[in-house]
Short mmCIF file of C-alpha atoms and ligand atoms in Angstrom, two decimals:
data_model
loop_
_atom_site.label_atom_id
_atom_site.label_comp_id
_atom_site.label_asym_id
_atom_site.label_seq_id
_atom_site.Cartn_x
_atom_site.Cartn_y
_atom_site.Cartn_z
CA MET H 271 -92.88 23.37 -4.20
CA SER H 272 -95.42 21.50 -2.10
CA THR H 273 -95.13 21.29 1.66
CA THR H 274 -95.77 18.51 4.16
CA LEU H 275 -96.79 18.99 7.79
CA TYR H 276 -95.73 16.48 10.45
CA SER H 277 -97.79 16.65 13.63
CA GLY H 278 -99.69 14.61 16.22
CA GLY H 279 -96.89 12.90 18.14
CA LEU H 280 -93.89 13.92 20.17
CA LEU H 281 -90.96 15.87 18.78
CA PHE H 282 -87.29 15.36 19.67
CA ASP H 283 -85.32 18.06 17.89
CA GLY H 284 -81.90 16.51 18.54
CA GLU H 285 -81.00 18.80 21.42
CA GLY H 286 -83.84 19.73 23.77
CA ASP H 287 -86.38 17.76 25.77
CA LEU H 288 -89.26 15.88 24.17
CA GLN H 289 -91.94 18.32 23.08
CA GLU H 290 -95.67 17.83 22.73
CA ASN H 291 -98.03 19.64 20.38
CA TYR H 292 -95.42 20.83 17.90
CA ALA H 293 -95.69 20.72 14.13
CA VAL H 294 -92.86 20.51 11.61
CA LEU H 295 -93.34 21.93 8.14
CA VAL H 296 -91.12 20.58 5.36
CA GLU H 297 -90.73 21.93 1.84
CA GLY H 298 -88.69 19.87 -0.59
CA ASP H 299 -85.77 18.66 1.51
CA SER H 300 -85.75 21.58 3.95
CA ILE H 301 -87.45 22.20 7.28
CA ILE H 302 -89.07 25.57 6.93
CA ASP H 303 -90.91 25.81 10.26
CA VAL H 304 -91.16 24.23 13.69
CA ALA H 305 -94.03 25.73 15.63
CA PRO H 306 -96.87 25.03 18.10
CA VAL H 307 -99.43 22.92 16.30
CA GLU H 308 -102.17 25.57 16.65
CA LYS H 309 -100.35 27.71 14.11
CA TYR H 310 -101.23 25.13 11.46
CA ALA H 311 -104.80 24.36 12.56
CA ASP H 312 -106.11 25.45 9.17
CA TYR H 313 -103.27 23.94 7.11
CA LYS H 314 -104.68 22.46 3.90
CA GLY H 315 -101.57 20.81 2.39
CA LYS H 316 -100.23 17.27 2.78
CA ARG H 317 -100.13 16.00 6.36
CA VAL H 318 -98.27 13.16 8.06
CA ASP H 319 -99.87 12.10 11.34
CA THR H 320 -97.16 11.14 13.86
CA THR H 321 -99.57 10.22 16.67
CA ASP H 322 -98.10 7.54 19.00
CA ALA H 323 -94.65 8.18 17.52
CA THR H 324 -91.75 10.56 18.05
CA LEU H 325 -90.41 12.61 15.18
CA MET H 326 -86.62 12.78 15.51
CA PRO H 327 -83.53 13.33 13.37
CA GLY H 328 -81.89 10.32 11.74
CA ILE H 329 -79.15 8.56 13.68
CA ALA H 330 -75.48 9.07 12.88
CA ASP H 331 -73.05 6.23 13.58
CA CYS H 332 -69.59 7.78 13.83
CA HIS H 333 -67.64 4.53 13.63
CA VAL H 334 -68.41 1.69 11.24
CA HIS H 335 -66.51 -0.59 8.87
CA LEU H 336 -68.67 -1.18 5.84
CA VAL H 337 -66.34 -3.77 4.30
CA TYR H 338 -67.04 -6.19 7.16
CA LYS H 339 -70.36 -7.82 7.96
CA GLY H 340 -69.72 -8.75 11.59
CA GLU H 341 -68.19 -12.14 10.82
CA ALA H 342 -66.46 -14.04 13.66
CA ASN H 343 -63.18 -13.21 11.92
CA PRO H 344 -63.81 -10.13 9.75
CA GLN H 345 -60.23 -9.90 8.51
CA ALA H 346 -60.33 -13.46 7.17
CA SER H 347 -63.61 -12.68 5.40
CA VAL H 348 -62.01 -10.05 3.16
CA ASP H 349 -58.61 -11.70 2.68
CA GLY H 350 -58.63 -13.08 -0.83
CA ALA H 351 -62.24 -12.07 -1.47
CA ASN H 352 -63.09 -10.78 -4.93
CA PRO H 353 -63.04 -6.94 -4.92
CA GLY H 354 -66.44 -6.86 -6.59
CA GLU H 355 -67.86 -9.04 -3.83
CA ILE H 356 -66.39 -6.75 -1.15
CA THR H 357 -67.90 -3.72 -2.88
CA LEU H 358 -71.32 -5.37 -2.89
CA ARG H 359 -70.97 -6.09 0.83
CA VAL H 360 -70.26 -2.39 1.43
CA LEU H 361 -73.45 -1.42 -0.40
CA GLU H 362 -75.48 -4.10 1.37
CA ASN H 363 -74.20 -3.01 4.80
CA ALA H 364 -74.87 0.65 4.02
CA GLN H 365 -78.44 -0.06 2.92
CA THR H 366 -79.07 -2.32 5.91
CA SER H 367 -77.98 0.55 8.15
CA LEU H 368 -80.33 2.99 6.46
CA LYS H 369 -83.28 0.61 6.83
CA SER H 370 -82.70 0.62 10.59
CA GLY H 371 -82.76 4.42 10.87
CA ILE H 372 -79.05 5.12 10.50
CA THR H 373 -78.98 7.98 8.04
CA ALA H 374 -75.27 8.86 8.30
CA VAL H 375 -72.22 6.68 8.88
CA ARG H 376 -68.54 7.47 9.25
CA ASP H 377 -66.47 4.62 7.87
CA CYS H 378 -63.29 4.41 9.95
CA GLY H 379 -61.24 2.06 7.83
CA GLY H 380 -61.91 0.20 4.61
CA ARG H 381 -60.16 -2.04 2.16
CA ASP H 382 -58.30 -0.77 -0.90
CA TYR H 383 -60.72 2.17 -1.23
CA LEU H 384 -63.50 -0.18 -2.40
CA GLU H 385 -65.92 1.68 -0.12
CA PHE H 386 -65.39 4.99 -1.96
CA PRO H 387 -67.53 4.27 -5.05
CA VAL H 388 -70.35 3.07 -2.78
CA ARG H 389 -70.01 6.24 -0.71
CA ASP H 390 -70.22 8.35 -3.85
CA ALA H 391 -73.18 6.39 -5.20
CA CYS H 392 -75.12 6.75 -1.93
CA ASN H 393 -74.20 10.40 -1.36
CA SER H 394 -75.22 11.36 -4.89
CA GLY H 395 -78.52 9.51 -4.74
CA ARG H 396 -77.53 7.01 -7.43
CA PHE H 397 -78.21 4.21 -4.92
CA LEU H 398 -80.34 4.37 -1.80
CA GLY H 399 -78.13 4.52 1.28
CA PRO H 400 -77.11 6.63 4.24
CA SER H 401 -74.82 9.63 3.90
CA ILE H 402 -71.32 8.19 4.10
CA MET H 403 -68.01 9.70 5.13
CA ALA H 404 -65.02 7.41 4.70
CA SER H 405 -61.42 7.49 5.83
CA GLY H 406 -59.94 5.11 3.28
CA LYS H 407 -57.01 3.15 4.66
CA ILE H 408 -56.20 3.47 8.32
CA ILE H 409 -52.69 4.78 8.92
CA CYS H 410 -50.62 2.68 11.29
CA MET H 411 -47.02 1.88 12.18
CA THR H 412 -45.08 -1.20 11.11
CA GLY H 413 -46.29 -4.06 13.28
CA GLY H 414 -49.02 -1.84 14.66
CA HIS H 415 -52.74 -2.27 15.09
CA GLY H 416 -54.45 -2.47 11.72
CA ASN H 417 -51.35 -3.31 9.70
CA LYS H 418 -53.08 -6.00 7.64
CA ASN H 419 -55.38 -3.58 5.80
CA GLY H 420 -53.85 -0.24 6.69
CA ARG H 421 -51.28 2.05 5.13
CA VAL H 422 -48.15 1.24 7.12
CA ALA H 423 -46.03 4.33 7.68
CA ASP H 424 -43.14 5.07 10.06
CA GLY H 425 -41.62 8.42 10.94
CA CYS H 426 -43.14 11.86 10.52
CA ASN H 427 -42.35 12.22 6.82
CA GLU H 428 -43.88 8.89 5.92
CA VAL H 429 -46.97 9.56 8.05
CA VAL H 430 -47.45 12.87 6.24
CA LYS H 431 -47.16 11.07 2.91
CA ALA H 432 -49.68 8.46 4.03
CA VAL H 433 -52.16 11.21 4.91
CA ARG H 434 -51.64 12.80 1.50
CA GLU H 435 -52.26 9.44 -0.17
CA GLN H 436 -55.61 9.08 1.57
CA VAL H 437 -56.62 12.59 0.56
CA HIS H 438 -55.47 11.89 -2.99
CA ALA H 439 -57.59 8.73 -3.08
CA GLY H 440 -60.64 10.70 -1.92
CA SER H 441 -60.87 10.30 1.85
CA ASP H 442 -63.21 12.50 3.90
CA LEU H 443 -61.32 12.09 7.16
CA ILE H 444 -58.04 10.62 8.36
CA LYS H 445 -57.97 7.55 10.62
CA ILE H 446 -54.72 7.13 12.50
CA MET H 447 -53.81 4.53 15.08
CA ALA H 448 -52.50 5.81 18.42
CA THR H 449 -52.39 2.48 20.26
CA GLY H 450 -52.64 -1.26 19.94
CA GLY H 451 -56.05 -2.86 19.78
CA VAL H 452 -58.13 -5.95 20.24
CA MET H 453 -58.48 -7.17 16.65
CA THR H 454 -54.78 -7.42 15.68
CA PRO H 455 -52.72 -10.34 17.06
CA GLY H 456 -49.53 -9.52 18.95
CA VAL H 457 -50.37 -5.96 20.01
CA ASN H 458 -51.63 -4.61 23.33
CA PRO H 459 -54.52 -2.15 23.62
CA GLU H 460 -52.67 -0.50 26.52
CA ASP H 461 -49.55 0.36 24.49
CA ALA H 462 -48.95 3.62 22.63
CA HIS H 463 -48.05 3.06 18.98
CA TYR H 464 -47.37 6.25 17.05
CA SER H 465 -45.14 8.69 18.92
CA ALA H 466 -46.41 12.13 19.87
CA ASP H 467 -44.41 13.59 16.98
CA GLU H 468 -45.81 11.17 14.41
CA MET H 469 -49.38 11.77 15.60
CA ALA H 470 -48.87 15.53 15.48
CA ALA H 471 -47.44 15.32 11.96
CA GLY H 472 -50.37 13.24 10.70
CA VAL H 473 -53.12 15.31 12.30
CA HIS H 474 -51.47 18.55 11.19
CA GLU H 475 -51.36 17.31 7.61
CA ALA H 476 -55.02 16.32 7.78
CA LYS H 477 -55.88 19.82 8.96
CA ARG H 478 -53.94 21.35 6.07
CA PHE H 479 -56.41 19.55 3.80
CA HIS H 480 -59.34 20.63 6.01
CA LYS H 481 -60.01 17.03 6.97
CA SER H 482 -61.18 15.88 10.36
CA SER H 483 -59.36 13.04 12.06
CA ALA H 484 -60.19 10.04 14.20
CA SER H 485 -57.77 8.04 16.26
CA HIS H 486 -58.13 4.51 17.47
CA ALA H 487 -56.78 5.22 20.97
CA GLN H 488 -57.19 2.79 23.87
CA GLY H 489 -54.21 3.21 26.23
CA ALA H 490 -53.76 6.49 28.12
CA GLU H 491 -50.41 7.49 26.60
CA GLY H 492 -51.76 7.04 23.07
CA ILE H 493 -54.93 8.96 23.92
CA MET H 494 -52.77 11.86 25.14
CA ASN H 495 -50.63 11.77 21.98
CA ALA H 496 -53.75 11.98 19.83
CA VAL H 497 -55.50 14.66 21.88
CA ASN H 498 -52.38 16.83 22.05
CA ALA H 499 -52.04 16.46 18.28
CA GLY H 500 -55.50 18.02 17.90
CA ILE H 501 -57.43 14.91 16.85
CA THR H 502 -61.16 15.40 16.23
CA SER H 503 -62.29 12.22 17.97
CA ILE H 504 -60.89 9.52 20.21
CA GLU H 505 -62.24 6.11 19.23
CA HIS H 506 -62.81 3.61 22.07
CA GLY H 507 -60.86 5.54 24.77
CA ILE H 508 -60.69 2.42 26.92
CA PHE H 509 -57.92 3.28 29.40
CA MET H 510 -58.69 6.98 29.67
CA ASP H 511 -57.36 8.51 32.90
CA GLN H 512 -57.93 11.87 34.58
CA GLN H 513 -55.20 13.55 32.51
CA CYS H 514 -56.82 12.32 29.27
CA LEU H 515 -60.23 13.41 30.47
CA ASP H 516 -59.05 16.91 31.38
CA ALA H 517 -57.24 17.33 28.06
CA MET H 518 -60.26 16.14 26.05
CA LEU H 519 -62.60 18.48 27.90
CA GLU H 520 -60.25 21.42 27.40
CA ARG H 521 -59.86 20.79 23.67
CA GLY H 522 -63.44 19.71 23.01
CA THR H 523 -62.32 16.31 21.71
CA TYR H 524 -65.13 13.88 20.96
CA LEU H 525 -65.23 10.40 22.42
CA VAL H 526 -66.71 7.72 20.15
CA PRO H 527 -67.09 4.89 22.68
CA THR H 528 -68.04 1.82 20.55
CA LEU H 529 -69.27 -0.11 23.60
CA ALA H 530 -70.97 -2.53 21.18
CA ALA H 531 -67.63 -3.70 19.80
CA VAL H 532 -66.26 -5.23 23.00
CA LYS H 533 -69.68 -6.28 24.27
CA ASN H 534 -70.58 -8.27 21.16
CA ILE H 535 -67.26 -10.11 21.22
CA ILE H 536 -67.77 -11.14 24.84
CA MET H 537 -71.40 -12.15 24.25
CA ASN H 538 -70.23 -14.38 21.36
CA LYS H 539 -66.93 -15.57 22.77
CA ASP H 540 -67.72 -19.22 22.00
CA ASN H 541 -68.81 -18.56 18.40
CA GLY H 542 -65.55 -18.83 16.49
CA ILE H 543 -63.92 -15.49 17.26
CA PRO H 544 -60.10 -15.84 17.38
CA ASP H 545 -58.85 -16.54 20.93
CA TYR H 546 -56.59 -13.47 21.09
CA VAL H 547 -59.57 -11.23 20.33
CA VAL H 548 -61.69 -12.77 23.09
CA GLU H 549 -58.85 -12.67 25.63
CA LYS H 550 -58.12 -8.99 25.04
CA SER H 551 -61.83 -8.08 25.05
CA LEU H 552 -62.32 -9.74 28.44
CA ARG H 553 -59.26 -7.85 29.70
CA VAL H 554 -60.55 -4.40 28.68
CA PHE H 555 -64.32 -4.76 29.14
CA ASP H 556 -64.76 -3.31 32.66
CA ARG H 557 -62.29 -0.49 32.11
CA HIS H 558 -63.98 0.47 28.84
CA GLN H 559 -67.31 0.94 30.57
CA GLU H 560 -65.74 2.82 33.50
CA SER H 561 -64.03 5.26 31.14
CA PHE H 562 -67.29 5.90 29.32
CA THR H 563 -69.10 6.64 32.58
CA MET H 564 -66.28 8.87 33.83
CA PHE H 565 -66.26 10.89 30.60
CA TYR H 566 -70.05 11.20 30.54
CA LYS H 567 -70.29 12.36 34.15
CA ALA H 568 -67.62 14.99 33.46
CA GLY H 569 -69.74 16.41 30.62
CA GLY H 570 -67.54 15.29 27.71
CA LYS H 571 -68.80 15.24 24.14
CA ILE H 572 -69.86 11.68 23.29
CA ALA H 573 -70.68 10.90 19.66
CA MET H 574 -72.45 7.57 19.14
CA GLY H 575 -70.38 5.01 17.29
CA THR H 576 -70.51 1.23 17.21
CA ASP H 577 -67.55 -0.18 15.25
CA ALA H 578 -70.21 -2.11 13.30
CA GLY H 579 -68.62 -4.83 11.20
CA THR H 580 -66.46 -6.17 14.04
CA PRO H 581 -67.41 -9.67 15.31
CA PHE H 582 -71.19 -10.05 15.72
CA ASN H 583 -71.52 -6.24 15.77
CA LEU H 584 -74.04 -6.05 12.96
CA HIS H 585 -74.91 -3.27 10.56
CA GLY H 586 -78.59 -2.60 11.15
CA LYS H 587 -78.26 -3.19 14.89
CA ASN H 588 -76.32 0.05 15.40
CA ALA H 589 -78.96 1.61 17.64
CA LEU H 590 -78.27 -1.00 20.33
CA GLU H 591 -75.31 1.20 21.23
CA LEU H 592 -77.81 3.69 22.71
CA ALA H 593 -79.03 1.03 25.12
CA TYR H 594 -75.45 0.08 26.00
CA MET H 595 -74.65 3.73 26.76
CA VAL H 596 -77.74 3.97 28.97
CA GLU H 597 -76.64 0.81 30.81
CA CYS H 598 -73.41 2.66 31.62
CA GLY H 599 -75.22 5.59 33.18
CA MET H 600 -76.15 7.88 30.30
CA SER H 601 -79.67 9.28 30.38
CA PRO H 602 -81.90 8.03 27.54
CA LEU H 603 -82.31 11.58 26.21
CA ASP H 604 -78.55 12.12 26.20
CA SER H 605 -78.10 8.88 24.27
CA LEU H 606 -80.46 10.28 21.63
CA ARG H 607 -78.53 13.57 21.57
CA SER H 608 -75.30 11.61 21.20
CA ALA H 609 -76.73 9.78 18.19
CA THR H 610 -78.26 12.84 16.52
CA SER H 611 -77.00 16.40 17.11
CA VAL H 612 -73.66 15.43 18.67
CA GLY H 613 -72.95 12.63 16.21
CA HIS H 614 -73.65 14.82 13.19
CA ALA H 615 -71.51 17.61 14.67
CA CYS H 616 -68.65 15.14 15.12
CA MET H 617 -69.03 14.26 11.44
CA GLN H 618 -69.08 17.99 10.65
CA TYR H 619 -72.51 17.72 9.06
CA GLU H 620 -73.39 21.11 10.45
CA ASP H 621 -76.83 21.28 8.83
CA ARG H 622 -78.05 17.91 10.07
CA GLY H 623 -78.96 15.99 13.19
CA GLN H 624 -81.48 18.52 14.42
CA ILE H 625 -85.06 19.37 13.57
CA LYS H 626 -84.84 23.11 13.32
CA LYS H 627 -85.90 25.70 10.79
CA ALA H 628 -83.81 25.76 7.59
CA LEU H 629 -82.26 22.39 8.34
CA LYS H 630 -82.73 19.33 6.21
CA PRO H 631 -85.42 16.95 7.47
CA ILE H 632 -85.08 13.54 9.08
CA TYR H 633 -81.35 13.24 8.51
ZN1 ZN R 1682 -63.03 0.35 14.13
#
């Protein structure tokens, strides 16, 4: 199999500092060497000159919704829409993401499993797209956040059944709602939704199927319920307190901040977004940023995620989240780590997100 040598520019391997004068040798879809460029001075095979550029792993976005396009009212955009049309939107959003350098996305809540065939088509190479992991339906309580599209389940037994249904339908991870949120009318982001027992039952069942789990968790009590249940990642984490922080550090729980979600709503508050969404976003904005900064300074694991698909939070603009994280105190290099090695680790893509020997290239 022929090889290709990438050299000339800077190298960011997903973990370390920027490196100069390094060459990366790729064979097929595997990285077979990363070495000082002198080693390949006499290399005669195909070369790609990366001068004036930085070679880096592809970006992983750990929180997107491919069924939504970032409409002012995303829920209304899918209500009553033809399933074929929704499926095409999923493909379009996935391909738009890939064109902007997002090579892996974790879909944290879809619509009637319409995103699954697109996931399979992209993952198999049938259509061009990023690598996609998808949760299927979010699992939420009666009257809880996400109840319009989610699998509503109450009590431990029903939550366990809901997890099994998602696995049966083909989910890669389980998304379970620990608190209220911004996008559902009549619920408060601060309030815990599932009880500690229900969360524990759901996460335990996910683990029995060797699935990771993500919890929409904004209020502190809900964050604690999810972390104590053994959740893989806390999504949003808006009202995190010291107890939450300590528990997440101890258990190695990822935070997927989605700063872009709240920020884009506030920046477009006069553009047709429902009033209740704008009001709640304004209420949580400062605290969201403070929690991010607190978690970052404490050395917590932050996996980049945008919530792309929420109002004016566009697929293809995912990388803006890196700038938003830097605005909240993260170093630029750490934002790149968050979007590459850490993000892929959160998605349990162990062989990706780094440019190292025997790892797959680019993504
Ligand atoms: Zn979301």
